[in-house]
N, CA, C and O atoms as a DFTB+ gen file, in Angstrom:
544 C
 N C O
     1  1      51.129     -81.304    -200.374
     2  2      52.635     -81.334    -200.752
     3  2      52.905     -80.204    -199.471
     4  3      52.028     -79.653    -198.806
     5  1      54.506     -80.025    -199.330
     6  2      54.811     -79.653    -198.275
     7  2      55.830     -78.231    -198.837
     8  3      56.309     -77.998    -199.947
     9  1      55.879     -77.620    -197.816
    10  2      56.507     -76.184    -198.095
    11  2      58.035     -76.765    -197.897
    12  3      58.339     -77.398    -196.885
    13  1      59.044     -76.468    -199.047
    14  2      60.751     -76.785    -198.843
    15  2      61.164     -75.540    -198.175
    16  3      60.467     -74.535    -198.038
    17  1      62.409     -75.721    -197.764
    18  2      63.180     -74.564    -197.365
    19  2      63.830     -73.443    -198.597
    20  3      64.355     -72.336    -198.716
    21  1      63.423     -74.474    -199.272
    22  2      63.728     -73.730    -200.911
    23  2      63.016     -72.341    -201.441
    24  3      63.423     -71.270    -201.891
    25  1      61.611     -72.988    -201.119
    26  2      60.475     -71.963    -201.364
    27  2      60.250     -70.653    -200.711
    28  3      59.487     -69.713    -200.936
    29  1      61.310     -70.937    -199.686
    30  2      60.928     -69.638    -199.151
    31  2      62.030     -68.227    -199.074
    32  3      63.196     -68.393    -199.433
    33  1      61.695     -67.245    -198.722
    34  2      62.427     -66.086    -199.033
    35  2      63.142     -65.799    -197.550
    36  3      62.941     -66.475    -196.541
    37  1      64.067     -64.580    -197.660
    38  2      64.849     -64.075    -196.375
    39  2      64.436     -64.010    -195.149
    40  3      65.061     -64.128    -194.095
    41  1      62.693     -63.697    -195.482
    42  2      61.741     -63.763    -194.332
    43  2      61.287     -64.907    -193.456
    44  3      60.591     -64.949    -192.441
    45  1      62.066     -66.053    -194.360
    46  2      61.611     -67.294    -193.686
    47  2      60.107     -68.041    -194.116
    48  3      59.765     -69.178    -193.789
    49  1      59.203     -66.919    -195.067
    50  2      58.006     -67.589    -195.816
    51  2      58.113     -67.900    -196.681
    52  3      59.214     -67.583    -197.129
    53  1      57.376     -68.580    -197.501
    54  2      57.011     -68.821    -198.868
    55  2      57.254     -67.716    -199.781
    56  3      56.478     -66.768    -199.659
    57  1      58.149     -67.628    -200.659
    58  2      58.862     -66.262    -201.854
    59  2      57.312     -66.448    -202.394
    60  3      56.709     -67.516    -202.504
    61  1      56.778     -64.978    -202.735
    62  2      55.637     -65.041    -203.500
    63  2      55.566     -65.596    -205.039
    64  3      54.539     -65.933    -205.628
    65  1      56.672     -65.607    -205.459
    66  2      56.547     -65.939    -206.914
    67  2      56.707     -67.485    -207.246
    68  3      56.654     -67.933    -208.391
    69  1      56.932     -68.337    -205.957
    70  2      56.993     -69.438    -205.774
    71  2      55.549     -70.179    -205.831
    72  3      55.656     -71.394    -205.994
    73  1      54.171     -69.672    -205.728
    74  2      53.115     -70.054    -205.818
    75  2      52.804     -70.292    -207.251
    76  3      52.029     -71.234    -207.415
    77  1      53.214     -69.671    -208.374
    78  2      52.930     -69.304    -209.485
    79  2      53.422     -70.743    -210.094
    80  3      52.700     -71.259    -210.947
    81  1      54.456     -71.319    -209.745
    82  2      55.464     -72.771    -209.829
    83  2      54.331     -73.949    -209.349
    84  3      54.176     -75.047    -209.883
    85  1      53.649     -73.445    -208.281
    86  2      52.595     -74.425    -207.831
    87  2      51.370     -74.622    -208.850
    88  3      50.860     -75.690    -209.189
    89  1      51.019     -73.292    -209.262
    90  2      49.934     -73.414    -210.149
    91  2      50.205     -74.229    -211.630
    92  3      49.407     -74.951    -212.227
    93  1      51.225     -73.966    -211.915
    94  2      51.885     -74.359    -212.973
    95  2      51.522     -76.077    -212.805
    96  3      50.818     -76.836    -213.472
    97  1      52.305     -76.252    -211.672
    98  2      51.999     -78.048    -211.440
    99  2      50.701     -78.562    -211.423
   100  3      50.340     -79.680    -211.791
   101  1      49.721     -77.230    -210.755
   102  2      48.413     -78.042    -210.659
   103  2      48.084     -77.895    -212.028
   104  3      47.784     -79.072    -212.226
   105  1      47.949     -77.466    -212.881
   106  2      47.509     -77.377    -214.326
   107  2      48.111     -78.721    -214.591
   108  3      47.372     -79.706    -214.600
   109  1      49.147     -78.816    -214.764
   110  2      49.905     -80.285    -215.402
   111  2      48.937     -81.586    -214.815
   112  3      48.470     -82.533    -215.449
   113  1      48.814     -81.231    -213.248
   114  2      47.919     -82.111    -212.429
   115  2      46.734     -82.555    -213.294
   116  3      46.707     -83.628    -213.897
   117  1      45.800     -81.679    -213.304
   118  2      44.539     -81.528    -213.190
   119  2      44.480     -82.139    -214.913
   120  3      43.377     -82.583    -215.231
   121  1      45.508     -82.180    -215.935
   122  2      45.117     -82.243    -217.150
   123  2      45.243     -83.753    -216.874
   124  3      44.304     -84.532    -217.036
   125  1      46.746     -84.196    -216.347
   126  2      47.171     -85.804    -216.544
   127  2      45.509     -86.520    -215.589
   128  3      45.133     -87.554    -216.140
   129  1      45.019     -86.295    -214.922
   130  2      43.877     -86.786    -213.782
   131  2      42.947     -86.985    -214.850
   132  3      42.322     -88.036    -214.712
   133  1      42.602     -86.229    -216.020
   134  2      41.448     -86.551    -216.731
   135  2      41.997     -86.771    -218.444
   136  3      41.555     -86.397    -219.530
   137  1      43.287     -87.646    -217.965
   138  2      43.281     -88.265    -219.278
   139  2      44.228     -87.494    -220.382
   140  3      44.449     -87.900    -221.523
   141  1      44.648     -86.503    -219.889
   142  2      45.432     -85.404    -220.669
   143  2      46.691     -85.065    -220.528
   144  3      47.039     -83.885    -220.481
   145  1      47.453     -85.988    -220.452
   146  2      48.745     -85.337    -220.055
   147  2      49.704     -84.361    -220.960
   148  3      50.138     -84.569    -222.093
   149  1      49.885     -83.295    -220.152
   150  2      50.246     -82.017    -221.012
   151  2      51.181     -82.106    -222.202
   152  3      50.937     -81.514    -223.253
   153  1      52.415     -82.972    -221.988
   154  2      53.589     -83.231    -222.862
   155  2      52.981     -83.978    -224.292
   156  3      53.062     -83.409    -225.380
   157  1      52.482     -85.070    -224.155
   158  2      51.786     -85.701    -225.058
   159  2      50.509     -85.214    -225.574
   160  3      50.277     -85.713    -226.675
   161  1      49.654     -84.465    -225.194
   162  2      48.547     -84.089    -225.579
   163  2      48.898     -82.888    -225.814
   164  3      49.021     -82.990    -227.035
   165  1      49.153     -81.833    -225.589
   166  2      49.101     -80.785    -226.004
   167  2      50.955     -80.513    -226.553
   168  3      51.180     -80.452    -227.762
   169  1      51.893     -80.402    -225.742
   170  2      53.418     -79.777    -226.242
   171  2      53.829     -80.329    -227.306
   172  3      54.451     -79.692    -228.157
   173  1      53.439     -82.061    -227.461
   174  2      54.128     -82.384    -228.757
   175  2      52.968     -82.069    -230.070
   176  3      53.160     -81.988    -231.283
   177  1      52.400     -82.008    -229.700
   178  2      51.437     -81.448    -231.155
   179  2      51.561     -80.043    -231.139
   180  3      50.521     -79.593    -231.620
   181  1      52.315     -79.147    -230.824
   182  2      52.681     -77.964    -230.647
   183  2      51.402     -77.198    -230.743
   184  3      50.877     -76.747    -231.760
   185  1      50.945     -77.123    -229.358
   186  2      49.401     -76.790    -228.559
   187  2      50.296     -76.098    -227.258
   188  3      50.360     -76.711    -226.193
   189  1      50.839     -75.048    -227.399
   190  2      51.638     -74.649    -226.295
   191  2      50.380     -73.620    -225.692
   192  3      49.403     -73.401    -226.408
   193  1      50.494     -72.995    -224.280
   194  2      49.855     -72.570    -223.934
   195  2      50.565     -71.314    -222.883
   196  3      51.057     -71.373    -221.756
   197  1      50.376     -70.330    -223.731
   198  2      51.312     -69.192    -222.984
   199  2      50.605     -68.157    -222.283
   200  3      49.637     -67.583    -222.783
   201  1      51.160     -67.844    -220.883
   202  2      50.370     -67.108    -219.993
   203  2      49.656     -65.327    -220.146
   204  3      50.371     -64.556    -219.506
   205  1      48.994     -64.927    -220.527
   206  2      48.258     -63.895    -220.605
   207  2      47.887     -62.783    -219.386
   208  3      47.988     -61.561    -219.492
   209  1      47.461     -63.486    -218.278
   210  2      47.283     -63.059    -217.448
   211  2      47.543     -63.900    -216.192
   212  3      47.404     -65.115    -216.331
   213  1      47.904     -63.428    -214.970
   214  2      48.060     -64.016    -213.780
   215  2      47.918     -63.265    -212.509
   216  3      48.255     -62.084    -212.425
   217  1      47.541     -63.776    -211.760
   218  2      47.193     -63.034    -210.551
   219  2      47.109     -63.948    -209.401
   220  3      46.859     -65.134    -209.612
   221  1      47.359     -63.355    -207.768
   222  2      47.332     -64.050    -206.359
   223  2      47.206     -63.355    -205.390
   224  3      47.982     -62.475    -205.018
   225  1      46.302     -63.661    -204.942
   226  2      45.807     -63.149    -203.149
   227  2      46.498     -63.796    -202.306
   228  3      46.176     -64.959    -202.060
   229  1      47.704     -63.151    -201.607
   230  2      48.254     -63.737    -200.493
   231  2      47.369     -63.304    -199.108
   232  3      47.208     -62.164    -198.671
   233  1      46.743     -64.839    -198.447
   234  2      45.738     -64.471    -197.172
   235  2      46.746     -64.531    -195.987
   236  3      46.946     -63.628    -195.176
   237  1      47.445     -65.952    -196.033
   238  2      48.031     -66.261    -194.777
   239  2      49.536     -66.844    -195.258
   240  3      49.773     -67.385    -196.338
   241  1      50.494     -66.587    -194.158
   242  2      51.908     -67.032    -194.922
   243  2      51.965     -68.654    -194.509
   244  3      51.385     -69.426    -193.746
   245  1      53.033     -68.673    -195.499
   246  2      53.213     -70.346    -195.378
   247  2      54.630     -70.265    -194.857
   248  3      55.448     -69.374    -195.088
   249  1      54.815     -71.612    -193.934
   250  2      56.320     -71.477    -193.525
   251  2      57.002     -72.985    -193.808
   252  3      56.270     -73.958    -193.625
   253  1      58.266     -73.187    -194.211
   254  2      58.861     -74.231    -194.488
   255  2      58.601     -75.523    -193.543
   256  3      58.651     -75.473    -192.314
   257  1      58.351     -76.547    -194.206
   258  2      57.984     -78.237    -193.753
   259  2      56.399     -78.144    -193.110
   260  3      55.966     -78.862    -192.209
   261  1      55.657     -77.065    -193.823
   262  2      54.162     -77.016    -193.493
   263  2      53.580     -77.686    -194.334
   264  3      54.011     -77.457    -195.464
   265  1      52.721     -78.481    -194.290
   266  2      51.693     -79.187    -195.282
   267  2      50.679     -78.453    -195.639
   268  3      49.984     -77.791    -194.869
   269  1      50.519     -78.565    -197.129
   270  2      49.456     -77.745    -197.706
   271  2      48.906     -78.780    -198.764
   272  3      49.405     -79.890    -198.950
   273  1      47.694     -78.215    -199.504
   274  2      47.106     -78.512    -200.821
   275  2      46.699     -77.597    -201.493
   276  3      46.226     -76.559    -201.029
   277  1      46.839     -77.881    -202.767
   278  2      46.047     -77.309    -204.226
   279  2      45.049     -77.812    -204.388
   280  3      44.845     -79.005    -204.169
   281  1      44.195     -76.983    -204.819
   282  2      42.855     -77.074    -205.274
   283  2      43.072     -76.308    -206.829
   284  3      43.227     -75.087    -206.854
   285  1      43.073     -76.922    -207.811
   286  2      43.089     -76.275    -209.313
   287  2      42.111     -76.913    -210.066
   288  3      41.920     -78.109    -210.286
   289  1      41.554     -75.957    -210.406
   290  2      39.788     -75.764    -211.257
   291  2      40.403     -75.368    -212.546
   292  3      41.457     -74.751    -212.699
   293  1      39.601     -75.807    -213.437
   294  2      39.462     -75.511    -215.034
   295  2      38.439     -74.256    -215.087
   296  3      37.295     -74.682    -214.926
   297  1      38.463     -73.092    -215.230
   298  2      37.726     -71.962    -214.978
   299  2      36.464     -71.583    -216.606
   300  3      35.247     -71.655    -216.777
   301  1      37.768     -71.156    -217.548
   302  2      37.253     -70.900    -218.760
   303  2      37.923     -71.388    -219.563
   304  3      39.137     -71.235    -219.421
   305  1      37.386     -72.235    -220.827
   306  2      37.635     -72.958    -222.160
   307  2      36.921     -72.468    -223.372
   308  3      35.808     -72.856    -223.726
   309  1      37.650     -71.590    -223.972
   310  2      36.975     -71.237    -225.238
   311  2      38.316     -71.715    -226.335
   312  3      39.404     -72.249    -226.120
   313  1      37.599     -71.211    -227.636
   314  2      38.739     -71.755    -228.765
   315  2      40.053     -70.901    -228.850
   316  3      41.055     -71.130    -229.528
   317  1      39.839     -70.019    -228.125
   318  2      41.269     -68.981    -227.968
   319  2      42.124     -69.035    -226.930
   320  3      43.312     -68.744    -227.061
   321  1      41.521     -69.465    -225.657
   322  2      42.003     -69.237    -224.290
   323  2      41.539     -70.280    -223.323
   324  3      40.417     -70.771    -223.445
   325  1      42.455     -70.682    -222.249
   326  2      41.934     -71.244    -221.324
   327  2      42.415     -71.093    -219.984
   328  3      43.612     -71.111    -219.698
   329  1      41.458     -70.939    -219.142
   330  2      41.701     -70.360    -217.858
   331  2      41.639     -71.112    -216.327
   332  3      41.143     -72.239    -216.347
   333  1      41.917     -70.799    -215.516
   334  2      42.167     -71.666    -214.467
   335  2      42.317     -70.876    -212.851
   336  3      42.912     -69.818    -212.648
   337  1      41.760     -71.535    -212.044
   338  2      41.786     -70.908    -210.479
   339  2      42.077     -71.862    -209.409
   340  3      41.500     -72.944    -209.302
   341  1      43.078     -71.389    -208.541
   342  2      43.479     -71.977    -207.821
   343  2      43.277     -71.927    -206.569
   344  3      42.991     -70.774    -206.246
   345  1      43.292     -72.835    -205.460
   346  2      43.345     -72.489    -204.152
   347  2      44.480     -72.933    -203.138
   348  3      44.756     -74.120    -203.311
   349  1      45.095     -72.435    -202.303
   350  2      46.027     -73.342    -201.639
   351  2      45.267     -73.273    -199.965
   352  3      44.662     -72.315    -199.483
   353  1      45.485     -74.338    -199.462
   354  2      44.818     -74.429    -198.619
   355  2      46.077     -74.844    -197.004
   356  3      47.205     -75.306    -197.176
   357  1      45.626     -74.604    -195.941
   358  2      46.362     -74.915    -194.672
   359  2      45.801     -76.283    -194.471
   360  3      44.898     -76.733    -195.176
   361  1      46.424     -76.999    -193.381
   362  2      45.863     -78.326    -192.866
   363  2      44.497     -78.141    -192.176
   364  3      43.671     -79.049    -192.259
   365  1      44.202     -76.943    -191.460
   366  2      43.263     -76.443    -190.836
   367  2      41.864     -76.614    -191.811
   368  3      40.727     -76.807    -191.379
   369  1      42.291     -76.483    -193.336
   370  2      41.353     -75.878    -194.010
   371  2      40.944     -74.674    -194.642
   372  3      40.210     -74.633    -195.630
   373  1      41.435     -73.687    -194.050
   374  2      41.619     -72.430    -194.257
   375  2      42.248     -72.017    -195.427
   376  3      43.220     -72.760    -195.558
   377  1      42.198     -71.108    -196.479
   378  2      42.673     -70.811    -197.553
   379  2      43.730     -70.090    -197.283
   380  3      43.641     -69.343    -196.309
   381  1      44.831     -70.111    -197.953
   382  2      46.245     -69.587    -197.519
   383  2      46.830     -68.763    -198.580
   384  3      47.853     -68.089    -198.462
   385  1      45.948     -68.894    -199.842
   386  2      46.505     -68.200    -201.277
   387  2      45.422     -68.495    -202.161
   388  3      45.033     -69.662    -202.118
   389  1      44.629     -67.444    -203.239
   390  2      43.979     -67.955    -204.330
   391  2      44.431     -66.832    -205.384
   392  3      44.654     -65.621    -205.375
   393  1      44.444     -68.005    -206.391
   394  2      44.937     -67.304    -207.929
   395  2      44.166     -67.829    -208.936
   396  3      43.262     -68.664    -208.964
   397  1      44.957     -66.869    -210.106
   398  2      44.379     -67.221    -211.287
   399  2      45.197     -67.117    -212.623
   400  3      45.863     -66.083    -212.680
   401  1      45.336     -68.191    -214.030
   402  2      46.115     -67.821    -214.759
   403  2      44.948     -67.823    -215.975
   404  3      43.856     -68.379    -216.097
   405  1      45.572     -67.112    -216.627
   406  2      44.792     -67.126    -218.443
   407  2      45.619     -67.341    -219.425
   408  3      46.643     -66.691    -219.634
   409  1      45.071     -68.584    -220.295
   410  2      46.423     -68.594    -221.545
   411  2      45.872     -68.828    -222.840
   412  3      44.777     -69.336    -223.077
   413  1      46.703     -68.424    -223.646
   414  2      46.428     -68.691    -224.972
   415  2      46.740     -69.587    -225.488
   416  3      47.893     -69.941    -225.244
   417  1      46.063     -70.303    -226.304
   418  2      46.702     -71.640    -227.309
   419  2      47.525     -70.808    -228.629
   420  3      46.843     -70.211    -229.462
   421  1      48.989     -70.831    -228.727
   422  2      49.954     -70.917    -229.737
   423  2      51.054     -71.819    -230.448
   424  3      51.681     -72.645    -229.783
   425  1      51.209     -71.703    -231.380
   426  2      51.689     -72.670    -232.211
   427  2      53.490     -72.457    -231.915
   428  3      53.950     -71.578    -231.186
   429  1      54.292     -73.462    -232.653
   430  2      55.744     -73.582    -232.099
   431  2      56.148     -72.031    -232.510
   432  3      57.050     -71.527    -231.842
   433  1      55.599     -71.306    -233.468
   434  2      56.329     -69.964    -233.584
   435  2      55.735     -68.657    -233.006
   436  3      55.936     -67.551    -233.508
   437  1      54.752     -68.956    -231.561
   438  2      54.439     -68.276    -230.936
   439  2      52.963     -67.681    -231.626
   440  3      52.334     -66.724    -231.174
   441  1      52.646     -68.354    -232.621
   442  2      51.477     -67.449    -233.422
   443  2      50.168     -68.243    -232.505
   444  3      50.092     -69.468    -232.403
   445  1      49.112     -67.198    -231.834
   446  2      47.648     -67.758    -231.509
   447  2      46.920     -68.641    -232.150
   448  3      47.240     -68.643    -233.338
   449  1      46.251     -69.245    -231.958
   450  2      45.229     -69.939    -232.917
   451  2      43.877     -70.506    -232.494
   452  3      43.602     -70.442    -231.296
   453  1      43.015     -71.046    -233.324
   454  2      41.546     -71.278    -232.938
   455  2      41.799     -73.103    -232.772
   456  3      41.950     -73.997    -233.605
   457  1      41.755     -73.081    -231.414
   458  2      41.997     -74.761    -231.411
   459  2      40.925     -75.778    -231.499
   460  3      40.926     -76.954    -231.134
   461  1      40.080     -75.114    -232.022
   462  2      38.662     -75.911    -232.495
   463  2      38.864     -76.448    -233.807
   464  3      38.613     -77.587    -234.200
   465  1      39.481     -75.220    -234.601
   466  2      39.997     -75.518    -236.019
   467  2      41.257     -76.330    -236.446
   468  3      41.259     -77.064    -237.434
   469  1      42.082     -76.186    -235.816
   470  2      43.252     -76.795    -235.724
   471  2      43.634     -78.199    -235.553
   472  3      44.239     -78.947    -236.320
   473  1      42.987     -78.465    -233.984
   474  2      43.036     -79.647    -233.471
   475  2      41.448     -79.880    -233.267
   476  3      41.264     -79.341    -232.176
   477  1      40.437     -80.283    -233.616
   478  2      39.220     -80.702    -233.800
   479  2      39.134     -81.984    -232.776
   480  3      38.105     -82.029    -232.101
   481  1      39.774     -82.679    -232.647
   482  2      39.641     -84.025    -231.866
   483  2      40.081     -83.607    -230.514
   484  3      39.585     -84.328    -229.648
   485  1      40.868     -82.653    -230.045
   486  2      41.172     -82.326    -228.889
   487  2      40.453     -81.438    -228.395
   488  3      40.297     -81.421    -227.174
   489  1      39.877     -80.543    -229.162
   490  2      38.744     -79.580    -228.760
   491  2      37.659     -80.536    -227.927
   492  3      37.048     -80.423    -226.864
   493  1      37.752     -81.564    -229.013
   494  2      36.291     -82.302    -228.311
   495  2      36.303     -83.282    -227.208
   496  3      35.345     -83.826    -226.660
   497  1      37.799     -83.427    -226.944
   498  2      37.682     -84.268    -225.641
   499  2      37.920     -83.104    -224.333
   500  3      37.595     -83.058    -223.147
   501  1      38.484     -82.442    -225.042
   502  2      38.483     -81.129    -223.572
   503  2      37.133     -80.504    -223.218
   504  3      36.814     -80.021    -222.132
   505  1      36.351     -80.606    -224.406
   506  2      34.619     -80.370    -224.218
   507  2      33.992     -81.494    -223.265
   508  3      33.171     -81.245    -222.382
   509  1      34.353     -82.407    -223.481
   510  2      33.820     -83.687    -222.972
   511  2      34.368     -83.909    -221.452
   512  3      33.775     -84.309    -220.450
   513  1      35.515     -83.566    -221.619
   514  2      36.138     -83.764    -219.757
   515  2      35.996     -82.569    -218.801
   516  3      36.051     -82.724    -217.581
   517  1      35.772     -81.118    -219.509
   518  2      35.501     -80.357    -218.826
   519  2      33.907     -79.558    -219.054
   520  3      33.693     -78.408    -219.436
   521  1      33.108     -80.435    -218.739
   522  2      31.695     -79.889    -219.361
   523  2      31.323     -78.564    -218.448
   524  3      31.559     -78.339    -217.261
   525  1      30.677     -77.803    -219.413
   526  2      29.938     -76.588    -218.774
   527  2      30.939     -75.379    -218.427
   528  3      30.588     -74.418    -217.742
   529  1      32.313     -75.540    -219.011
   530  2      33.299     -74.218    -219.024
   531  2      33.477     -73.397    -220.314
   532  3      33.971     -72.304    -220.592
   533  1      32.774     -74.532    -221.079
   534  2      33.165     -74.333    -222.524
   535  2      32.365     -72.761    -223.110
   536  3      31.353     -72.321    -222.565
   537  1      33.031     -72.091    -224.266
   538  2      32.177     -71.382    -224.718
   539  2      32.236     -71.872    -226.323
   540  3      33.050     -72.795    -226.336
   541  1      31.891     -71.725    -227.238
   542  2      31.551     -72.384    -228.717
   543  2      32.182     -71.008    -229.411
   544  3      32.211     -70.891    -230.636
């Protein structure tokens, strides 16, 4: 991806909050890559993921028109939570930023739930797609 002018602040570098938009896009793309498109797999089944925690460590500034890449990894998968780690790389392979998010599964009323109990088939598919990251 390329840093857009609209991603930057008055100092001419990427605005700190923009990284979280990129992280969100990374999550959506990760799910899609593994055959779990977010809207049809989660959202339309009233499985919403609300952020409980988020953080980012900014290592190197990113400038307009600079090419960067984002790596998104599913870090934790439990019956009530899902967590991701993110790394943004410059073209030379050096990390520009690293972050994380932790989300809870909530229904359309915002009430948390156990995904294995409410959506057992989805839980099984997530375990198959992301082995080694789950806690029963």
